[in-house]
CSV table of C-alpha atoms in Angstrom, one decimal:
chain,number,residue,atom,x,y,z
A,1410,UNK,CA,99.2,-48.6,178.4
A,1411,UNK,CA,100.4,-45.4,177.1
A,1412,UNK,CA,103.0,-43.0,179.7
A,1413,UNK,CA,101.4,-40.4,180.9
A,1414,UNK,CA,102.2,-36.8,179.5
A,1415,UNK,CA,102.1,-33.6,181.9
A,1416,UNK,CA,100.8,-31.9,178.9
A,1417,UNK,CA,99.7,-32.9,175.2
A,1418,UNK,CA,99.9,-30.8,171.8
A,1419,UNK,CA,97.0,-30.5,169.2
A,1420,UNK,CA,98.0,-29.4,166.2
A,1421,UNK,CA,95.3,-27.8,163.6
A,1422,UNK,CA,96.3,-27.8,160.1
A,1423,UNK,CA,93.3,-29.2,158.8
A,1424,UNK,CA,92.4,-26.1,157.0
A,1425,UNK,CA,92.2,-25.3,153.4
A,1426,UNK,CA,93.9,-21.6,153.1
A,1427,UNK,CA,91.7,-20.4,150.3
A,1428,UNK,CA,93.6,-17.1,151.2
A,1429,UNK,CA,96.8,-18.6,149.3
A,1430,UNK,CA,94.8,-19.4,146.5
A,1431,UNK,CA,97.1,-21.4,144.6
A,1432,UNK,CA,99.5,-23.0,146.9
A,1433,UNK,CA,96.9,-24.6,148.5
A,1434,UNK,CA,95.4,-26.2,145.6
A,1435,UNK,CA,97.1,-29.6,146.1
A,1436,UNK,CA,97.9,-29.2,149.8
A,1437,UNK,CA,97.2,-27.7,153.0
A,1438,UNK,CA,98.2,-24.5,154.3
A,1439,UNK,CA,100.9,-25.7,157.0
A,1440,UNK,CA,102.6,-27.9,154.2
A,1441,UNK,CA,103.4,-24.8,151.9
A,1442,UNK,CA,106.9,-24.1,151.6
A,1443,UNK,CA,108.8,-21.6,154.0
A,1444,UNK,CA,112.1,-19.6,154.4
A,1445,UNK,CA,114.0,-21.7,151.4
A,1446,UNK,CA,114.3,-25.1,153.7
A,1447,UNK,CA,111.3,-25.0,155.7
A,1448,UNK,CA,107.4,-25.8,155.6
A,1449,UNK,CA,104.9,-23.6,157.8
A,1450,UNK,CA,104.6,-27.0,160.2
A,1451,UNK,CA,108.4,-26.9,161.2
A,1452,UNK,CA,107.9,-24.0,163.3
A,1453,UNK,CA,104.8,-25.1,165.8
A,1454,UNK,CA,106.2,-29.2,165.7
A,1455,UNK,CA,109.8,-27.7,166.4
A,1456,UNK,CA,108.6,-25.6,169.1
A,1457,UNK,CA,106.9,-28.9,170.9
A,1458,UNK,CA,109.9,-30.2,171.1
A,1459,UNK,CA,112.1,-27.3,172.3
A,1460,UNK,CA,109.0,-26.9,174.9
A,1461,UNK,CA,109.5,-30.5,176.5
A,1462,UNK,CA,106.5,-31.6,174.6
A,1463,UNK,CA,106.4,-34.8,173.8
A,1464,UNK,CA,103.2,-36.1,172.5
A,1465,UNK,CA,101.6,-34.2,169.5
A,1466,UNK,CA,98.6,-34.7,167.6
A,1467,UNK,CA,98.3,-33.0,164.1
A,1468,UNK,CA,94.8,-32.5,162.9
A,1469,UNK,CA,94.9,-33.2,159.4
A,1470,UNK,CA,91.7,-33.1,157.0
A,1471,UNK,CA,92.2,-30.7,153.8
A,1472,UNK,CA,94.6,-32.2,151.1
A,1473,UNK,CA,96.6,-34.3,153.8
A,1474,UNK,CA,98.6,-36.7,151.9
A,1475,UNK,CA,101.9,-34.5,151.1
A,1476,UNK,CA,101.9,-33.0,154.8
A,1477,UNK,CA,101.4,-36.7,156.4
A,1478,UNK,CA,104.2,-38.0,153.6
A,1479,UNK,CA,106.2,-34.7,155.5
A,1480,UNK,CA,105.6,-35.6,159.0
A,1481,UNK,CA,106.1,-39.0,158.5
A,1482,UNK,CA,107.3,-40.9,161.8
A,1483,UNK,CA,108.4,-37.6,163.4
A,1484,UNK,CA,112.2,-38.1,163.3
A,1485,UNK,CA,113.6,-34.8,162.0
A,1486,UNK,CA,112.0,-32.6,164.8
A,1487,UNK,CA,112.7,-35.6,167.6
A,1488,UNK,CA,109.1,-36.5,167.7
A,1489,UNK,CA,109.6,-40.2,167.2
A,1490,UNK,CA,108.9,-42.3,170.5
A,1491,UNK,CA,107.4,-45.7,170.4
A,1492,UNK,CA,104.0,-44.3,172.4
A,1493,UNK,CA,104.5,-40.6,172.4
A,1494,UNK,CA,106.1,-38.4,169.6
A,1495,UNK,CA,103.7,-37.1,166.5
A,1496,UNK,CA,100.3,-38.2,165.4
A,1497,UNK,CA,98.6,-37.1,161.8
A,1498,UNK,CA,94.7,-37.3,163.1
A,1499,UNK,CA,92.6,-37.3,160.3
A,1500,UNK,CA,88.8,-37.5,160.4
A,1501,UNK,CA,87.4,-40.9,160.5
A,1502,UNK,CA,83.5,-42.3,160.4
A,1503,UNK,CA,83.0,-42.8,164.6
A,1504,UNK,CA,79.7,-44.9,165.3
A,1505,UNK,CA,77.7,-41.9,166.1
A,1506,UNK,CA,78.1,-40.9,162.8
A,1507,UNK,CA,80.7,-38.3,162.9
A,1508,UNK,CA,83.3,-37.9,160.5
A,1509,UNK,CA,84.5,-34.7,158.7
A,1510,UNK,CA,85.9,-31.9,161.2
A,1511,UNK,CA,83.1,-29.1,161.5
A,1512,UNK,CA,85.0,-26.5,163.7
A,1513,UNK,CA,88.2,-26.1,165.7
A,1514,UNK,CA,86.9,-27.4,169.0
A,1515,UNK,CA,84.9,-30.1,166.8
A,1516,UNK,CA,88.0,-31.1,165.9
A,1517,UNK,CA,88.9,-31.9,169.3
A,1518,UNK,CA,86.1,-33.4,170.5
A,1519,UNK,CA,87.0,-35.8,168.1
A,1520,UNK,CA,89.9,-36.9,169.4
A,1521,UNK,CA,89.2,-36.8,173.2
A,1522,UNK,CA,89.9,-40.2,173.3
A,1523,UNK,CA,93.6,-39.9,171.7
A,1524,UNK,CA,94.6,-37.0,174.8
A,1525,UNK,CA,93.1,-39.5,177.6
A,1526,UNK,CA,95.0,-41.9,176.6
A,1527,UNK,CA,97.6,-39.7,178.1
A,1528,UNK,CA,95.9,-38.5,181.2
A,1529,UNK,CA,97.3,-35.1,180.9
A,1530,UNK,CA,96.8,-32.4,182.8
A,1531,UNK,CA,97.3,-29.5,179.9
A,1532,UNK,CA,96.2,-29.4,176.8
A,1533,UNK,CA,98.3,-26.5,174.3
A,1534,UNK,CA,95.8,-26.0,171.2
A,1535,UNK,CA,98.1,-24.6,168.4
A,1536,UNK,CA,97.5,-23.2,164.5
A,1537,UNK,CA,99.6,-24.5,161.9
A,1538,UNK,CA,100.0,-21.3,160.3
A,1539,UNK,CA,101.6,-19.6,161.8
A,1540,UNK,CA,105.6,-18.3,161.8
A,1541,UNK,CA,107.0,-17.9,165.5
A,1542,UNK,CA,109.6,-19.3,167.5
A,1543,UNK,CA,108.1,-19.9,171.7
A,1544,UNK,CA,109.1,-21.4,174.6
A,1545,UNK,CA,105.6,-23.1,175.6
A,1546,UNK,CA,107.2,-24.2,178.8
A,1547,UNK,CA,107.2,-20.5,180.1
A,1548,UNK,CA,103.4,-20.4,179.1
A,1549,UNK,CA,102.3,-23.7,181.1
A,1550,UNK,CA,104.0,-21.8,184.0
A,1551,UNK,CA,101.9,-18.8,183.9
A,1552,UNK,CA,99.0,-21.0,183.3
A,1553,UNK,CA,99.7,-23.0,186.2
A,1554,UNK,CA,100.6,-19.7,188.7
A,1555,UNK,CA,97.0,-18.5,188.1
A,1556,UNK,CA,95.6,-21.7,188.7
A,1557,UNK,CA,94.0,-20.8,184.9
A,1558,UNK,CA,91.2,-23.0,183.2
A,1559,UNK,CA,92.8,-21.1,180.2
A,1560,UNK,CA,95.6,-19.5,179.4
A,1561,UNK,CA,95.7,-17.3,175.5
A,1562,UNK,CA,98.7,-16.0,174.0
A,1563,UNK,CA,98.5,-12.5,173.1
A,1564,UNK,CA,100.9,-9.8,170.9
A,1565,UNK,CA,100.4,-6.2,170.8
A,1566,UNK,CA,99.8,-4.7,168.1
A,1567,UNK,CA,99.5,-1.5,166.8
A,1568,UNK,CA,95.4,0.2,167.8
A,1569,UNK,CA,95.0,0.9,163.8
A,1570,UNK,CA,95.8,-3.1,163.5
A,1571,UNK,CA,93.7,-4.1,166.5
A,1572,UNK,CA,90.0,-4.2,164.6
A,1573,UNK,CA,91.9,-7.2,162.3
A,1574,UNK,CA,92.5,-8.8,165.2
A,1575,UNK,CA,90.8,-10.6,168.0
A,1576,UNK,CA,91.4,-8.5,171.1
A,1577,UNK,CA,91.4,-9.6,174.7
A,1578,UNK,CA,90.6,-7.3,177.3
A,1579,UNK,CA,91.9,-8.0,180.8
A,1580,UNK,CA,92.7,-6.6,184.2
A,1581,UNK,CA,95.7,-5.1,185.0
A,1582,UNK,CA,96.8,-8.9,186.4
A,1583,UNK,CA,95.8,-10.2,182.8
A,1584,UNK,CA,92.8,-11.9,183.8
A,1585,UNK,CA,89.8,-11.2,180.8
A,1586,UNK,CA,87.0,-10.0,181.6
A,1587,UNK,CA,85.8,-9.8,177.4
A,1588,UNK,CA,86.3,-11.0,174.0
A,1589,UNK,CA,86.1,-8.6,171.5
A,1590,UNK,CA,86.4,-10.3,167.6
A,1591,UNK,CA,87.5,-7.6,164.8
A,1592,UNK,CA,86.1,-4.6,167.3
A,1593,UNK,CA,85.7,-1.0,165.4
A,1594,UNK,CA,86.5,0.5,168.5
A,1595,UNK,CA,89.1,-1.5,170.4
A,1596,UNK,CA,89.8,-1.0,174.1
A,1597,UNK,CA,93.0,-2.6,174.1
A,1598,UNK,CA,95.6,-4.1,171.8
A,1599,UNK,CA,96.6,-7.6,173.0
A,1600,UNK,CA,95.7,-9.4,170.2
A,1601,UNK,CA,95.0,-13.2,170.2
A,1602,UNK,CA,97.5,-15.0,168.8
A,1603,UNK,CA,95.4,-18.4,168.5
A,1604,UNK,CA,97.9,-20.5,170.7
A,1605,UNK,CA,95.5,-21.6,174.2
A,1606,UNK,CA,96.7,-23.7,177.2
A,1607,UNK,CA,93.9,-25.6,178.9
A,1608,UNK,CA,93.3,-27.5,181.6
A,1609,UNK,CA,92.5,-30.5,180.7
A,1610,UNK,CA,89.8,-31.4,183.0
A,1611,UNK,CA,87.8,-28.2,182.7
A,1612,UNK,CA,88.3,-28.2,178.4
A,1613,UNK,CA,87.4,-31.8,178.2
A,1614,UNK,CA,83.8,-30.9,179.8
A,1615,UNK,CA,83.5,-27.7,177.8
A,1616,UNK,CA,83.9,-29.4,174.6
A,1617,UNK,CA,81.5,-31.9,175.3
A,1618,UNK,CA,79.1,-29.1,176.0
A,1619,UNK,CA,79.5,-27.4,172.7
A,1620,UNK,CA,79.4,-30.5,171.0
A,1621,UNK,CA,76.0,-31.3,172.7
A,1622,UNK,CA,74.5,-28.0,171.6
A,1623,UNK,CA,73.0,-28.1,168.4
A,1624,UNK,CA,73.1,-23.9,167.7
A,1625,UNK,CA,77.2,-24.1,167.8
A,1626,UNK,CA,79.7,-23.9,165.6
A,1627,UNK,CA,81.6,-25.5,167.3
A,1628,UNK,CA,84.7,-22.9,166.9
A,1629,UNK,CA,86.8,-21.9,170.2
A,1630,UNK,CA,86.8,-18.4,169.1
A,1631,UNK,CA,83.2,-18.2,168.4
A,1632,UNK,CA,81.6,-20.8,171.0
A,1633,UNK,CA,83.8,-22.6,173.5
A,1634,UNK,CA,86.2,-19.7,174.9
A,1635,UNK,CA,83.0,-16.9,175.5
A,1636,UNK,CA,81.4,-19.8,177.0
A,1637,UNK,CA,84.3,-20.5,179.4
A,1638,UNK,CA,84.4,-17.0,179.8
A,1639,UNK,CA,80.5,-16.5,180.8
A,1640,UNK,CA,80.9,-19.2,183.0
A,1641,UNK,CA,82.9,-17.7,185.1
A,1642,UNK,CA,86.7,-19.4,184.6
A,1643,UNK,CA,89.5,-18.2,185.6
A,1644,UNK,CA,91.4,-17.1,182.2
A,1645,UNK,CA,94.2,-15.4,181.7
A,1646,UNK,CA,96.5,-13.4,178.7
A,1647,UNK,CA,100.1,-14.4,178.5
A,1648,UNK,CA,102.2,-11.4,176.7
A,1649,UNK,CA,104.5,-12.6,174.3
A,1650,UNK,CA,107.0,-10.2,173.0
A,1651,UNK,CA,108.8,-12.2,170.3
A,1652,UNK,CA,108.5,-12.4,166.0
A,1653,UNK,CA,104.9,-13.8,165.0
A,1654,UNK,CA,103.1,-13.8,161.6
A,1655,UNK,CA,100.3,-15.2,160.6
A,1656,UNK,CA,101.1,-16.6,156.8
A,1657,UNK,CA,97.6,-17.1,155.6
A,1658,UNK,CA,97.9,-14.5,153.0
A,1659,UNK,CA,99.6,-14.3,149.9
A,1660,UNK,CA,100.9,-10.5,150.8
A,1661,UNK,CA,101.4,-11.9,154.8
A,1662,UNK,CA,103.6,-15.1,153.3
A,1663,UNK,CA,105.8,-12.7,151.2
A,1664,UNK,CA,106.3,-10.6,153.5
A,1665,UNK,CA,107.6,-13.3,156.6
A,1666,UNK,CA,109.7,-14.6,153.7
A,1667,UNK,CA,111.0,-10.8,153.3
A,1668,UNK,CA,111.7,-10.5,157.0
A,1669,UNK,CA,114.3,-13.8,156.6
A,1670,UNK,CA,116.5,-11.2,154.5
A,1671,UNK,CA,116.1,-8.5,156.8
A,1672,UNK,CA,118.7,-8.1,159.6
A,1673,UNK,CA,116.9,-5.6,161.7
A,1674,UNK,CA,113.6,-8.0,161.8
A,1675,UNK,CA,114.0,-10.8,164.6
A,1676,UNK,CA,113.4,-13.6,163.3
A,1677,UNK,CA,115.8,-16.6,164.5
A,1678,UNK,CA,115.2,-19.3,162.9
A,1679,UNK,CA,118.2,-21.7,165.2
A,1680,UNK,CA,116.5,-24.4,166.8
A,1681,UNK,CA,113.5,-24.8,164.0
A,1682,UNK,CA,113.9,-28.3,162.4
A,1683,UNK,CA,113.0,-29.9,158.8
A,1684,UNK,CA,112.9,-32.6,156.5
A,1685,UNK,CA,115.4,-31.7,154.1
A,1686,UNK,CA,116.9,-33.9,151.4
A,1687,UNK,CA,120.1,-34.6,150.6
A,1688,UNK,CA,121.2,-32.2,147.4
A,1689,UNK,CA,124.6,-31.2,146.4
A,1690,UNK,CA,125.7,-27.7,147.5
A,1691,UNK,CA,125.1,-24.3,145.6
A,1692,UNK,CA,126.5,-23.7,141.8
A,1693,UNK,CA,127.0,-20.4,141.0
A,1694,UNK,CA,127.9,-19.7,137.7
A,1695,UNK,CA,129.8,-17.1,135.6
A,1696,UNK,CA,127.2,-14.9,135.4
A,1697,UNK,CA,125.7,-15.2,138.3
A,1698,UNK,CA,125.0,-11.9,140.1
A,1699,UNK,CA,123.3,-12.2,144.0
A,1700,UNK,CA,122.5,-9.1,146.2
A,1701,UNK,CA,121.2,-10.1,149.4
A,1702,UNK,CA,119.2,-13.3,148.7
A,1703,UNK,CA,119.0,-17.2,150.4
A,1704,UNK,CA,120.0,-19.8,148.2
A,1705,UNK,CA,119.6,-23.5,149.4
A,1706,UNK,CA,121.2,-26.7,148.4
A,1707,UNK,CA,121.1,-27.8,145.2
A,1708,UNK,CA,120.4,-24.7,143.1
A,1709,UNK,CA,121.9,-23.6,139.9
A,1710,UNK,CA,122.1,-20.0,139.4
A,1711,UNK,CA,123.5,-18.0,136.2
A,1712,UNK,CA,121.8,-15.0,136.7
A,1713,UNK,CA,120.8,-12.0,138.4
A,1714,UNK,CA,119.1,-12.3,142.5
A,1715,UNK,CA,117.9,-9.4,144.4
A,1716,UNK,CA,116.0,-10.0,147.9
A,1717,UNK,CA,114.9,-13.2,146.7
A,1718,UNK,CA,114.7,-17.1,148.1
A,1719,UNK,CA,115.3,-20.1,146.2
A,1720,UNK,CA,114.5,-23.1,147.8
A,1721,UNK,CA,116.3,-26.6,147.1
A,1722,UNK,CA,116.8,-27.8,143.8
A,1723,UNK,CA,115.9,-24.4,141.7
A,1724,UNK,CA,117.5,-23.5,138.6
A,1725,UNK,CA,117.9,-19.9,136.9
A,1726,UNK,CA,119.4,-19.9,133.6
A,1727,UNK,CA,122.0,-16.9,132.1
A,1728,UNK,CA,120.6,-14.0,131.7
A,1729,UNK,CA,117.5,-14.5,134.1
A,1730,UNK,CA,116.8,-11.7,136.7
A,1731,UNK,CA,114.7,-12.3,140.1
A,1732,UNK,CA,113.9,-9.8,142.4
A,1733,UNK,CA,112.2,-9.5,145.2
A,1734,UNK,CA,110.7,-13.2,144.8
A,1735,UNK,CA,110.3,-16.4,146.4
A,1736,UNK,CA,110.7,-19.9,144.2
A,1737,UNK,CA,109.8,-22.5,145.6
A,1738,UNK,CA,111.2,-26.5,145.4
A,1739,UNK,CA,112.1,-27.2,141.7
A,1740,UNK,CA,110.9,-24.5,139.6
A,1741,UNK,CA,112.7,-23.0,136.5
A,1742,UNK,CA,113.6,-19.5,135.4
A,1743,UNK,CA,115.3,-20.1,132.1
A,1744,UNK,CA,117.4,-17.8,130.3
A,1745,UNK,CA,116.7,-14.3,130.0
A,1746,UNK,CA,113.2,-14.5,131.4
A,1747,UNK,CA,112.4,-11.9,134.3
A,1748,UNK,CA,110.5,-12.6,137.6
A,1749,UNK,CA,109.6,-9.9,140.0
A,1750,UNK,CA,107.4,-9.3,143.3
A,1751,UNK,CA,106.5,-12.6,142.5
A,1752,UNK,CA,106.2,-16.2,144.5
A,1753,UNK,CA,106.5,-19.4,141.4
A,1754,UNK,CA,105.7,-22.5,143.2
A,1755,UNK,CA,107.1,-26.2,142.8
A,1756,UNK,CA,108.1,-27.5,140.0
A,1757,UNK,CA,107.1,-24.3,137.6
A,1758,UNK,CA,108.7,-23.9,134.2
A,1759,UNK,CA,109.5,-20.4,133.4
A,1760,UNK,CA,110.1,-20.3,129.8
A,1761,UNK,CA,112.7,-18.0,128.2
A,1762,UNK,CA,112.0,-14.4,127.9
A,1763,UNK,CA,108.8,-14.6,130.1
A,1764,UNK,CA,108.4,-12.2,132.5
A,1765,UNK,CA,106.4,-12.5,136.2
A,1766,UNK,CA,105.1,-9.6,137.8
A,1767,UNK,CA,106.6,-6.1,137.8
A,1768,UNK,CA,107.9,-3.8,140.1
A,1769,UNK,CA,105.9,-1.5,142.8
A,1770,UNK,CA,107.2,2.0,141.0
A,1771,UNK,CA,105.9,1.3,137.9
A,1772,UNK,CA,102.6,1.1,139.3
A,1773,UNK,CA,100.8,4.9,140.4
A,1774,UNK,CA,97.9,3.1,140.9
A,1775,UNK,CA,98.7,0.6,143.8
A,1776,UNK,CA,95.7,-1.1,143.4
A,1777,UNK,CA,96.6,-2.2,140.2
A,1778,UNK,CA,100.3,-3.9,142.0
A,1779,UNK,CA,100.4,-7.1,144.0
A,1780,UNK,CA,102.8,-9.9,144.4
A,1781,UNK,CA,102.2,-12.3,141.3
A,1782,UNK,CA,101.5,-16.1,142.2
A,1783,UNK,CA,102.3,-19.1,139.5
A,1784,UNK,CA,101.0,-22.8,140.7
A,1785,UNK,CA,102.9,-25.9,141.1
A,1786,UNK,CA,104.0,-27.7,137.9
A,1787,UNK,CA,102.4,-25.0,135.7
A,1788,UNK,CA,104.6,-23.5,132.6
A,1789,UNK,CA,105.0,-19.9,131.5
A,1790,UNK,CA,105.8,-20.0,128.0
A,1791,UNK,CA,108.4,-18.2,126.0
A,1792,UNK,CA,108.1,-14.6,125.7
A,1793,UNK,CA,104.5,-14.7,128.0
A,1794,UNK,CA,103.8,-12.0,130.6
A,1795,UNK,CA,101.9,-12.8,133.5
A,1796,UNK,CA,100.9,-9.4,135.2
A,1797,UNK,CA,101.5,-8.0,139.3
A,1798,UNK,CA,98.6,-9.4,141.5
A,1799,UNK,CA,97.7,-12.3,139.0
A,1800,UNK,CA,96.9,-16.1,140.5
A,1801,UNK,CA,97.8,-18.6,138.1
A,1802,UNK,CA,96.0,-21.3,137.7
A,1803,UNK,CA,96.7,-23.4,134.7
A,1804,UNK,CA,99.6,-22.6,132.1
A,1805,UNK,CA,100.3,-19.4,130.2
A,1806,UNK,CA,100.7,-19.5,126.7
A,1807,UNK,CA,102.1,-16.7,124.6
């Protein structure tokens, strides 16, 4: 018998982030390295448990085995109790012959029977995504005040933003009265942020519904909230005022990672938990030179850092020059080689005298400028160049 829970967490980050191109070749999107000591998941599990949220389901399905290896019993964000804590919920073959996820609300339809084991009375849906710090605790409250069916949190953004966005329009008491996805001509600018409170009760027989009709896609934006909404439920916009990003871009990850350096920008990151391993502190050599930059544990740097993030365990050789960059978990600049406006992923090699990317101003054309991406484990040989905007794939010879 499994203690009931007021309200239970589902977690998708079951998604492939073709948008990253890259990373996400080897794993999913909310496993990609974050913030120099961070993954994309430590932000939505550590706000669970800074919520009072106890029981959490992660959807897995895309490339799962590094983020369930990541999650692993729950322990570094508190999420390890006997029968509550986290859950990786990967697709399974069900009798009826279900198996991979087809949609968001798909997704949880398939595991009903893991939230009724907890009787709850809310259900929080969450992206994996996602960089943000909330208090879902103040959410549930507003949900419960208006005696909601739903509850969707909303940012506003700017009106030229609001066509990238889907945009809720409500009554002045934030009830919504329409949907509006990507609109040319928006009427408002609360944009959806893709984090829903349900009740229970009322989302369990909605996804059911969608589930049973054969023309869905089985997507809450697309199918299951217009459907709520046409039905005539009481749902409601919940204004949240804080530091959000959604990191499914290459140019949207670089620039959260930017923000980190960026004292005016508010992004706190106190209270966000990881899985970090135990490296020896910084070395900093004699020729080291750092303007501005995060270095974590275990680096070794000789050279030169602008604006940039090394993660744990990175090593930049004399001579080497990073700017405006973000290298990720293992990777090598070696001597003399240049990196800029670029993100090198785990485990890269790059080779003496290479050079990565280039800087904006030396670009009239903008279009031909872009932040440079090099894959995990891949080697940029001696003296190669590996131009602004490219996605690397496979290694660079000379």
């Amino acid at each position: 018998m499994y203690p009931k829970q007021e309200v239970v967490a589902m977690l998708l980050a079951g998604g492939q982030g073709s948008r990253l191109g890259v990373l996400t070749k080897k794993l999913a999107k909310p496993a990609v390295p974050f913030g120099g000591k961070y993954r994309i998941i430590d932000f939505p599990l550590s706000n669970c448990i800074n919520s009072g949220i106890e029981a959490v389901g992660v959807l897995t399905q895309y490339q799962p085995l590094l983020l369930n290896e990541y999650i692993g019993n729950g322990q570094p964000w508190d999420l390890d109790g006997m029968q509550t804590g986290v859950t990786c919920l990967s697709p399974y073959q069900a009798v009826d012959g279900a198996d991979w996820y087809s949609g968001t609300a798909n997704a949880i339809y398939q595991n009903i029977n893991f939230i009724d084991r907890y009787s709850p009375e809310y259900v929080v849906i969450l992206s994996g995504d996602h960089i943000y710090k909330m208090d879902y605790a103040d959410m549930i409250k507003a949900h419960k005040k208006n005696n909601a069916a739903c509850t969707i949190a909303v940012i506003d953004v700017s009106i030229e933003e609001a066509s990238r966005f889907g945009i809720l329009n409500t009554y002045e008491n934030g009830e919504i009265y329409e949907f509006d996805e990507k609109p040319e001509h928006p009427k408002s600018t609360n944009a959806s942020m893709g984090i829903y409170v349900f009740t229970w009760e009322k989302l369990r027989k909605y996804l059911i519904d969608d589930e049973n009709n054969k023309d869905s896609d089985h997507d809450f934006g697309k199918n299951v909230l217009p459907l709520m909404l046409n039905s005539g439920e009481r749902m409601f916009a919940y204004n949240f005022e804080g530091y959000w990003k959604d990191v499914g871009t290459i140019d949207s990850l670089w620039d959260a990672n930017m923000d980190i350096l960026n004292p005016r920008v508010p992004l706190d990151l106190k209270g966000i938990y990881s899985r970090n391993p135990m490296l020896p502190p910084q070395y900093l050599g004699e020729n080291a030179e750092i303007q501005n930059s995060l270095i974590a544990d275990g680096c070794e740097v000789d050279g030169k850092l602008e604006f940039s993030i090394l993660f744990s365990g990175v090593k930049v050789g004399k001579g080497a020059e990073i700017n405006s960059s973000i290298i990720m978990p293992g990777a090598v600049i070696e001597e003399g080689a240049k990196v800029n406006y670029a993100i090198i992923s785990e485990n890269a090699v790059i080779e003496k005298g290479a050079v990565v990317g280039g800087i904006p101003e030396d670009f009239p054309n903008r279009d031909d400028w872009g932040v440079a991406v090099v894959g995990d484990g891949l080697r940029v040989a001696q003296g190669a160049h590996v131009a602004p905007k490219a996605m690397i794939y496979e290694d660079v010879e000379v």
